[in-house]
């Protein structure tokens, strides 16, 4: 009953990945284009870059080397990229070894 009351007032929009219509769909602006998703899972599916080494979706900071994205410094190194370190790791953690 509450749902049917709300249905008239709230704009439901269609996720561009799975086609689900959802009143809490959200927009993501990327590279000047606006995308609409019903979930972060769909947003990741559509927008997150893929690791050039292991193929997983990069949802953290990732590593970029020569225009190619990797999910982590390990993958970049395995792929032959040299001198990369994970970004965003505090120095006090890095120096602990
Ligand atoms: Zn979706
Ligand atoms: Zn990877």
PDB file of C-alpha atoms and ligand atoms in Angstrom:
ATOM      1  CA  UNK A   1       0.000   0.000   0.000  1.00  0.00           C
ATOM      2  CA  UNK A   2       2.778   2.408   0.842  1.00  0.00           C
ATOM      3  CA  UNK A   3       4.618   1.238  -2.240  1.00  0.00           C
ATOM      4  CA  UNK A   4       1.668   1.995  -4.467  1.00  0.00           C
ATOM      5  CA  UNK A   5       1.363   5.458  -2.945  1.00  0.00           C
ATOM      6  CA  UNK A   6       4.995   6.197  -3.617  1.00  0.00           C
ATOM      7  CA  UNK A   7       4.962   4.854  -7.112  1.00  0.00           C
ATOM      8  CA  UNK A   8       3.258   7.910  -8.540  1.00  0.00           C
ATOM      9  CA  UNK A   9       5.639  10.459  -6.999  1.00  0.00           C
ATOM     10  CA  UNK A  10       8.981   8.819  -7.385  1.00  0.00           C
ATOM     11  CA  UNK A  11      10.668   8.642 -10.707  1.00  0.00           C
ATOM     12  CA  UNK A  12      11.845   5.141 -11.378  1.00  0.00           C
ATOM     13  CA  UNK A  13      14.620   4.790 -13.841  1.00  0.00           C
ATOM     14  CA  UNK A  14      15.994   1.866 -15.736  1.00  0.00           C
ATOM     15  CA  UNK A  15      19.414   0.410 -15.039  1.00  0.00           C
ATOM     16  CA  UNK A  16      21.391   0.465 -18.254  1.00  0.00           C
ATOM     17  CA  UNK A  17      23.098  -2.837 -17.453  1.00  0.00           C
ATOM     18  CA  UNK A  18      20.329  -5.194 -16.336  1.00  0.00           C
ATOM     19  CA  UNK A  19      17.242  -3.237 -17.334  1.00  0.00           C
ATOM     20  CA  UNK A  20      15.769  -3.217 -13.827  1.00  0.00           C
ATOM     21  CA  UNK A  21      13.459  -0.310 -13.077  1.00  0.00           C
ATOM     22  CA  UNK A  22      14.132   0.992  -9.601  1.00  0.00           C
ATOM     23  CA  UNK A  23      13.122   4.187  -7.835  1.00  0.00           C
ATOM     24  CA  UNK A  24      16.493   4.364  -6.070  1.00  0.00           C
ATOM     25  CA  UNK A  25      18.559   4.076  -9.204  1.00  0.00           C
ATOM     26  CA  UNK A  26      21.508   6.437  -9.175  1.00  0.00           C
ATOM     27  CA  UNK A  27      23.554   8.322 -11.728  1.00  0.00           C
ATOM     28  CA  UNK A  28      27.257   8.087 -12.307  1.00  0.00           C
ATOM     29  CA  UNK A  29      28.946  10.718 -14.404  1.00  0.00           C
ATOM     30  CA  UNK A  30      32.088   9.498 -16.106  1.00  0.00           C
ATOM     31  CA  UNK A  31      33.940  11.132 -18.972  1.00  0.00           C
ATOM     32  CA  UNK A  32      31.085  13.575 -19.554  1.00  0.00           C
ATOM     33  CA  UNK A  33      28.458  10.821 -19.914  1.00  0.00           C
ATOM     34  CA  UNK A  34      25.744  10.120 -17.387  1.00  0.00           C
ATOM     35  CA  UNK A  35      24.994   6.490 -16.623  1.00  0.00           C
ATOM     36  CA  UNK A  36      22.074   5.111 -14.626  1.00  0.00           C
ATOM     37  CA  UNK A  37      22.381   2.022 -12.458  1.00  0.00           C
ATOM     38  CA  UNK A  38      20.196   0.266  -9.920  1.00  0.00           C
ATOM     39  CA  UNK A  39      23.150  -1.132  -7.986  1.00  0.00           C
ATOM     40  CA  UNK A  40      26.877  -0.753  -7.544  1.00  0.00           C
ATOM     41  CA  UNK A  41      27.278  -4.221  -8.937  1.00  0.00           C
ATOM     42  CA  UNK A  42      25.855  -3.036 -12.246  1.00  0.00           C
ATOM     43  CA  UNK A  43      27.919   0.163 -12.123  1.00  0.00           C
ATOM     44  CA  UNK A  44      31.084  -1.876 -11.624  1.00  0.00           C
ATOM     45  CA  UNK A  45      30.097  -4.192 -14.455  1.00  0.00           C
ATOM     46  CA  UNK A  46      29.660  -1.253 -16.799  1.00  0.00           C
ATOM     47  CA  UNK A  47      32.359   1.193 -15.732  1.00  0.00           C
ATOM     48  CA  UNK A  48      35.140  -0.424 -13.740  1.00  0.00           C
ATOM     49  CA  UNK A  49      38.276  -1.115 -15.742  1.00  0.00           C
ATOM     50  CA  UNK A  50      39.557  -4.657 -16.019  1.00  0.00           C
ATOM     51  CA  UNK A  51      42.957  -5.793 -14.777  1.00  0.00           C
ATOM     52  CA  UNK A  52      45.156  -6.487 -17.808  1.00  0.00           C
ATOM     53  CA  UNK A  53      46.802  -9.385 -15.990  1.00  0.00           C
ATOM     54  CA  UNK A  54      44.177 -11.331 -14.051  1.00  0.00           C
ATOM     55  CA  UNK A  55      41.029  -9.913 -15.665  1.00  0.00           C
ATOM     56  CA  UNK A  56      39.228  -8.975 -12.462  1.00  0.00           C
ATOM     57  CA  UNK A  57      37.273  -5.744 -12.135  1.00  0.00           C
ATOM     58  CA  UNK A  58      39.262  -2.926 -10.594  1.00  0.00           C
ATOM     59  CA  UNK A  59      37.126  -1.373  -7.879  1.00  0.00           C
ATOM     60  CA  UNK A  60      39.947  -0.021  -5.753  1.00  0.00           C
ATOM     61  CA  UNK A  61      42.589   2.487  -6.776  1.00  0.00           C
ATOM     62  CA  UNK A  62      44.360   0.006  -8.975  1.00  0.00           C
ATOM     63  CA  UNK A  63      47.614   0.662 -10.773  1.00  0.00           C
ATOM     64  CA  UNK A  64      47.987   2.404 -14.120  1.00  0.00           C
ATOM     65  CA  UNK A  65      51.094   1.896 -16.206  1.00  0.00           C
ATOM     66  CA  UNK A  66      51.387   3.123 -19.765  1.00  0.00           C
ATOM     67  CA  UNK A  67      47.642   3.517 -20.142  1.00  0.00           C
ATOM     68  CA  UNK A  68      46.986  -0.046 -18.959  1.00  0.00           C
ATOM     69  CA  UNK A  69      45.178  -0.764 -15.709  1.00  0.00           C
ATOM     70  CA  UNK A  70      46.011  -3.437 -13.171  1.00  0.00           C
ATOM     71  CA  UNK A  71      44.153  -4.332 -10.005  1.00  0.00           C
ATOM     72  CA  UNK A  72      47.307  -4.288  -7.894  1.00  0.00           C
ATOM     73  CA  UNK A  73      51.057  -3.798  -8.055  1.00  0.00           C
ATOM     74  CA  UNK A  74      51.539  -7.557  -8.046  1.00  0.00           C
ATOM     75  CA  UNK A  75      49.613  -7.958 -11.305  1.00  0.00           C
ATOM     76  CA  UNK A  76      51.479  -5.061 -12.897  1.00  0.00           C
ATOM     77  CA  UNK A  77      54.785  -6.618 -11.920  1.00  0.00           C
ATOM     78  CA  UNK A  78      53.714 -10.028 -13.207  1.00  0.00           C
ATOM     79  CA  UNK A  79      52.819  -8.333 -16.471  1.00  0.00           C
ATOM     80  CA  UNK A  80      56.325  -6.960 -16.830  1.00  0.00           C
ATOM     81  CA  UNK A  81      55.758  -3.459 -15.426  1.00  0.00           C
ATOM     82  CA  UNK A  82      58.604  -2.354 -13.245  1.00  0.00           C
ATOM     83  CA  UNK A  83      58.813   0.092 -10.396  1.00  0.00           C
ATOM     84  CA  UNK A  84      55.135   0.137  -9.396  1.00  0.00           C
ATOM     85  CA  UNK A  85      53.829   0.147  -5.893  1.00  0.00           C
ATOM     86  CA  UNK A  86      50.302   0.070  -4.608  1.00  0.00           C
ATOM     87  CA  UNK A  87      49.025   3.579  -4.132  1.00  0.00           C
ATOM     88  CA  UNK A  88      47.333   4.647  -0.991  1.00  0.00           C
ATOM     89  CA  UNK A  89      49.349   2.443   1.323  1.00  0.00           C
ATOM     90  CA  UNK A  90      50.694   4.473   4.240  1.00  0.00           C
ATOM     91  CA  UNK A  91      54.476   4.555   4.422  1.00  0.00           C
ATOM     92  CA  UNK A  92      54.554   3.209   7.925  1.00  0.00           C
ATOM     93  CA  UNK A  93      52.863   0.060   6.638  1.00  0.00           C
ATOM     94  CA  UNK A  94      55.198  -0.276   3.657  1.00  0.00           C
ATOM     95  CA  UNK A  95      58.341   0.032   5.754  1.00  0.00           C
ATOM     96  CA  UNK A  96      57.217  -2.714   8.127  1.00  0.00           C
ATOM     97  CA  UNK A  97      59.027  -5.761   6.835  1.00  0.00           C
TER      98      UNK A  97
HETATM   99 ZN1  LIG B   1      21.249  -3.202 -12.845  1.00  0.00          ZN
HETATM  100 ZN1  LIG B   2      44.926  -8.311 -11.336  1.00  0.00          ZN
END
